Amino acid sequence: MIAIVDYGMGNLRSVQKAFEYLGYQAVITQDPQVILNASHVVLPGVGAFGDAIRNLEKAGLIDSIYRVVQDGRPFLGICLGLQLLFERSYEGGAFKGLALLPGEVKRLPEELNIKIPHMGWNELRYRANPIFEGLDDPCFVYFVHSYYVEPRVSEHVIGTTFYGMDITVAVNKDNIYGLQFHPEKSGAEGLKMLRNFARL
């Protein structure tokens, strides 16, 4: 059973529908016990970093996230959920993240003369990883974001895209995965990634 963490932010139903389409049981939940009983856990998210951390704290979900990760179960952060994996964000101030991965979240630089938010399809450049098994090359995925992650450990970076500059859009450390783009909105290639995650 795949638990989709509900902390009041994100397009939870579209992620759930994508897993159900692939034949997997997926539940949207705020119950820490359901999360702890899941085989896989997904942390989606759309919105502001500070609000997300506050909501996770209020709902009492942070401890269960740490326990799932420590147990070695596959854990996937999507969009804002990826950003929350890192140590801090500078979105609307400075906020501490879950610190499961070393690095920071920063705003896309306006001096690059790019449209912010970065919205639409862009090429995913990836290296070999179980979550990318069977993907097309090139592979295009769907983005909606104004902030990006700057990991401190290059080995954690498994995917990048070019948007005025090279930015990290996929990470992996042990059982922790993160995707800046929306696999549930990225057509057949996105579904392949969700299937690969569910098979981990």
mmCIF file with all atom_site columns, N, CA and C in Angstrom, residues 155-183:
data_model
loop_
_atom_site.group_PDB
_atom_site.id
_atom_site.type_symbol
_atom_site.label_atom_id
_atom_site.label_alt_id
_atom_site.label_comp_id
_atom_site.label_asym_id
_atom_site.label_entity_id
_atom_site.label_seq_id
_atom_site.pdbx_PDB_ins_code
_atom_site.Cartn_x
_atom_site.Cartn_y
_atom_site.Cartn_z
_atom_site.occupancy
_atom_site.B_iso_or_equiv
_atom_site.pdbx_formal_charge
_atom_site.auth_seq_id
_atom_site.auth_comp_id
_atom_site.auth_asym_id
_atom_site.auth_atom_id
_atom_site.pdbx_PDB_model_num
ATOM 1  N N  . GLU A 1 155 ? 26.665 13.419 -5.819  1.00 0.00 ? 155 GLU A N  1
ATOM 2  C CA . GLU A 1 155 ? 26.257 12.027 -6.049  1.00 0.00 ? 155 GLU A CA 1
ATOM 3  C C  . GLU A 1 155 ? 24.754 11.822 -5.871  1.00 0.00 ? 155 GLU A C  1
ATOM 4  N N  . HIS A 1 156 ? 24.100 12.717 -5.165  1.00 0.00 ? 156 HIS A N  1
ATOM 5  C CA . HIS A 1 156 ? 22.646 12.606 -4.958  1.00 0.00 ? 156 HIS A CA 1
ATOM 6  C C  . HIS A 1 156 ? 21.856 13.043 -6.185  1.00 0.00 ? 156 HIS A C  1
ATOM 7  N N  . VAL A 1 157 ? 22.504 13.755 -7.110  1.00 0.00 ? 157 VAL A N  1
ATOM 8  C CA . VAL A 1 157 ? 21.804 14.291 -8.288  1.00 0.00 ? 157 VAL A CA 1
ATOM 9  C C  . VAL A 1 157 ? 21.697 13.202 -9.353  1.00 0.00 ? 157 VAL A C  1
ATOM 10 N N  . ILE A 1 158 ? 20.455 12.865 -9.732  1.00 0.00 ? 158 ILE A N  1
ATOM 11 C CA . ILE A 1 158 ? 20.260 11.848 -10.772 1.00 0.00 ? 158 ILE A CA 1
ATOM 12 C C  . ILE A 1 158 ? 19.560 12.415 -12.005 1.00 0.00 ? 158 ILE A C  1
ATOM 13 N N  . GLY A 1 159 ? 19.133 13.694 -11.945 1.00 0.00 ? 159 GLY A N  1
ATOM 14 C CA . GLY A 1 159 ? 18.476 14.291 -13.103 1.00 0.00 ? 159 GLY A CA 1
ATOM 15 C C  . GLY A 1 159 ? 18.583 15.801 -13.083 1.00 0.00 ? 159 GLY A C  1
ATOM 16 N N  . THR A 1 160 ? 18.783 16.382 -14.275 1.00 0.00 ? 160 THR A N  1
ATOM 17 C CA . THR A 1 160 ? 18.854 17.842 -14.406 1.00 0.00 ? 160 THR A CA 1
ATOM 18 C C  . THR A 1 160 ? 18.014 18.274 -15.607 1.00 0.00 ? 160 THR A C  1
ATOM 19 N N  . THR A 1 161 ? 17.750 19.574 -15.655 1.00 0.00 ? 161 THR A N  1
ATOM 20 C CA . THR A 1 161 ? 17.161 20.159 -16.852 1.00 0.00 ? 161 THR A CA 1
ATOM 21 C C  . THR A 1 161 ? 17.846 21.499 -17.075 1.00 0.00 ? 161 THR A C  1
ATOM 22 N N  . PHE A 1 162 ? 17.714 22.045 -18.281 1.00 0.00 ? 162 PHE A N  1
ATOM 23 C CA . PHE A 1 162 ? 18.277 23.363 -18.568 1.00 0.00 ? 162 PHE A CA 1
ATOM 24 C C  . PHE A 1 162 ? 17.140 24.363 -18.660 1.00 0.00 ? 162 PHE A C  1
ATOM 25 N N  . TYR A 1 163 ? 17.165 25.362 -17.769 1.00 0.00 ? 163 TYR A N  1
ATOM 26 C CA . TYR A 1 163 ? 16.198 26.452 -17.825 1.00 0.00 ? 163 TYR A CA 1
ATOM 27 C C  . TYR A 1 163 ? 16.938 27.738 -17.468 1.00 0.00 ? 163 TYR A C  1
ATOM 28 N N  . GLY A 1 164 ? 17.630 28.274 -18.468 1.00 0.00 ? 164 GLY A N  1
ATOM 29 C CA . GLY A 1 164 ? 18.509 29.412 -18.236 1.00 0.00 ? 164 GLY A CA 1
ATOM 30 C C  . GLY A 1 164 ? 19.839 29.001 -17.643 1.00 0.00 ? 164 GLY A C  1
ATOM 31 N N  . MET A 1 165 ? 19.839 27.890 -16.954 1.00 0.00 ? 165 MET A N  1
ATOM 32 C CA . MET A 1 165 ? 21.036 27.285 -16.360 1.00 0.00 ? 165 MET A CA 1
ATOM 33 C C  . MET A 1 165 ? 20.685 25.825 -16.074 1.00 0.00 ? 165 MET A C  1
ATOM 34 N N  . ASP A 1 166 ? 21.699 25.026 -15.779 1.00 0.00 ? 166 ASP A N  1
ATOM 35 C CA . ASP A 1 166 ? 21.429 23.645 -15.380 1.00 0.00 ? 166 ASP A CA 1
ATOM 36 C C  . ASP A 1 166 ? 20.891 23.632 -13.956 1.00 0.00 ? 166 ASP A C  1
ATOM 37 N N  . ILE A 1 167 ? 19.744 23.006 -13.766 1.00 0.00 ? 167 ILE A N  1
ATOM 38 C CA . ILE A 1 167 ? 19.197 22.893 -12.420 1.00 0.00 ? 167 ILE A CA 1
ATOM 39 C C  . ILE A 1 167 ? 18.920 21.431 -12.091 1.00 0.00 ? 167 ILE A C  1
ATOM 40 N N  . THR A 1 168 ? 19.083 21.098 -10.821 1.00 0.00 ? 168 THR A N  1
ATOM 41 C CA . THR A 1 168 ? 18.799 19.750 -10.345 1.00 0.00 ? 168 THR A CA 1
ATOM 42 C C  . THR A 1 168 ? 17.292 19.551 -10.265 1.00 0.00 ? 168 THR A C  1
ATOM 43 N N  . VAL A 1 169 ? 16.809 18.462 -10.864 1.00 0.00 ? 169 VAL A N  1
ATOM 44 C CA . VAL A 1 169 ? 15.367 18.200 -10.835 1.00 0.00 ? 169 VAL A CA 1
ATOM 45 C C  . VAL A 1 169 ? 15.036 16.781 -10.382 1.00 0.00 ? 169 VAL A C  1
ATOM 46 N N  . ALA A 1 170 ? 16.061 15.973 -10.064 1.00 0.00 ? 170 ALA A N  1
ATOM 47 C CA . ALA A 1 170 ? 15.815 14.631 -9.536  1.00 0.00 ? 170 ALA A CA 1
ATOM 48 C C  . ALA A 1 170 ? 16.990 14.235 -8.647  1.00 0.00 ? 170 ALA A C  1
ATOM 49 N N  . VAL A 1 171 ? 16.666 13.662 -7.491  1.00 0.00 ? 171 VAL A N  1
ATOM 50 C CA . VAL A 1 171 ? 17.695 13.263 -6.530  1.00 0.00 ? 171 VAL A CA 1
ATOM 51 C C  . VAL A 1 171 ? 17.393 11.874 -5.985  1.00 0.00 ? 171 VAL A C  1
ATOM 52 N N  . ASN A 1 172 ? 18.432 11.228 -5.490  1.00 0.00 ? 172 ASN A N  1
ATOM 53 C CA . ASN A 1 172 ? 18.272 9.928  -4.846  1.00 0.00 ? 172 ASN A CA 1
ATOM 54 C C  . ASN A 1 172 ? 19.411 9.700  -3.868  1.00 0.00 ? 172 ASN A C  1
ATOM 55 N N  . LYS A 1 173 ? 19.056 9.313  -2.653  1.00 0.00 ? 173 LYS A N  1
ATOM 56 C CA . LYS A 1 173 ? 20.018 8.838  -1.667  1.00 0.00 ? 173 LYS A CA 1
ATOM 57 C C  . LYS A 1 173 ? 19.384 7.634  -0.975  1.00 0.00 ? 173 LYS A C  1
ATOM 58 N N  . ASP A 1 174 ? 19.960 6.473  -1.190  1.00 0.00 ? 174 ASP A N  1
ATOM 59 C CA . ASP A 1 174 ? 19.435 5.239  -0.594  1.00 0.00 ? 174 ASP A CA 1
ATOM 60 C C  . ASP A 1 174 ? 17.962 5.064  -0.976  1.00 0.00 ? 174 ASP A C  1
ATOM 61 N N  . ASN A 1 175 ? 17.055 5.061  0.003   1.00 0.00 ? 175 ASN A N  1
ATOM 62 C CA . ASN A 1 175 ? 15.629 4.857  -0.273  1.00 0.00 ? 175 ASN A CA 1
ATOM 63 C C  . ASN A 1 175 ? 14.866 6.160  -0.484  1.00 0.00 ? 175 ASN A C  1
ATOM 64 N N  . ILE A 1 176 ? 15.565 7.291  -0.479  1.00 0.00 ? 176 ILE A N  1
ATOM 65 C CA . ILE A 1 176 ? 14.923 8.604  -0.641  1.00 0.00 ? 176 ILE A CA 1
ATOM 66 C C  . ILE A 1 176 ? 15.047 9.061  -2.091  1.00 0.00 ? 176 ILE A C  1
ATOM 67 N N  . TYR A 1 177 ? 13.898 9.404  -2.690  1.00 0.00 ? 177 TYR A N  1
ATOM 68 C CA . TYR A 1 177 ? 13.861 9.926  -4.057  1.00 0.00 ? 177 TYR A CA 1
ATOM 69 C C  . TYR A 1 177 ? 13.131 11.264 -4.057  1.00 0.00 ? 177 TYR A C  1
ATOM 70 N N  . GLY A 1 178 ? 13.512 12.137 -4.985  1.00 0.00 ? 178 GLY A N  1
ATOM 71 C CA . GLY A 1 178 ? 12.809 13.410 -5.136  1.00 0.00 ? 178 GLY A CA 1
ATOM 72 C C  . GLY A 1 178 ? 12.783 13.835 -6.587  1.00 0.00 ? 178 GLY A C  1
ATOM 73 N N  . LEU A 1 179 ? 11.619 14.357 -7.022  1.00 0.00 ? 179 LEU A N  1
ATOM 74 C CA . LEU A 1 179 ? 11.430 14.838 -8.385  1.00 0.00 ? 179 LEU A CA 1
ATOM 75 C C  . LEU A 1 179 ? 10.849 16.239 -8.340  1.00 0.00 ? 179 LEU A C  1
ATOM 76 N N  . GLN A 1 180 ? 11.500 17.208 -8.991  1.00 0.00 ? 180 GLN A N  1
ATOM 77 C CA . GLN A 1 180 ? 10.989 18.575 -9.026  1.00 0.00 ? 180 GLN A CA 1
ATOM 78 C C  . GLN A 1 180 ? 9.778  18.700 -9.948  1.00 0.00 ? 180 GLN A C  1
ATOM 79 N N  . PHE A 1 181 ? 9.751  17.919 -10.997 1.00 0.00 ? 181 PHE A N  1
ATOM 80 C CA . PHE A 1 181 ? 8.638  17.953 -11.957 1.00 0.00 ? 181 PHE A CA 1
ATOM 81 C C  . PHE A 1 181 ? 7.489  17.085 -11.433 1.00 0.00 ? 181 PHE A C  1
ATOM 82 N N  . HIS A 1 182 ? 6.390  17.087 -12.174 1.00 0.00 ? 182 HIS A N  1
ATOM 83 C CA . HIS A 1 182 ? 5.198  16.327 -11.788 1.00 0.00 ? 182 HIS A CA 1
ATOM 84 C C  . HIS A 1 182 ? 5.089  15.064 -12.646 1.00 0.00 ? 182 HIS A C  1
ATOM 85 N N  . PRO A 1 183 ? 5.497  13.901 -12.129 1.00 0.00 ? 183 PRO A N  1
ATOM 86 C CA . PRO A 1 183 ? 5.366  12.690 -12.936 1.00 0.00 ? 183 PRO A CA 1
ATOM 87 C C  . PRO A 1 183 ? 3.907  12.367 -13.272 1.00 0.00 ? 183 PRO A C  1
#
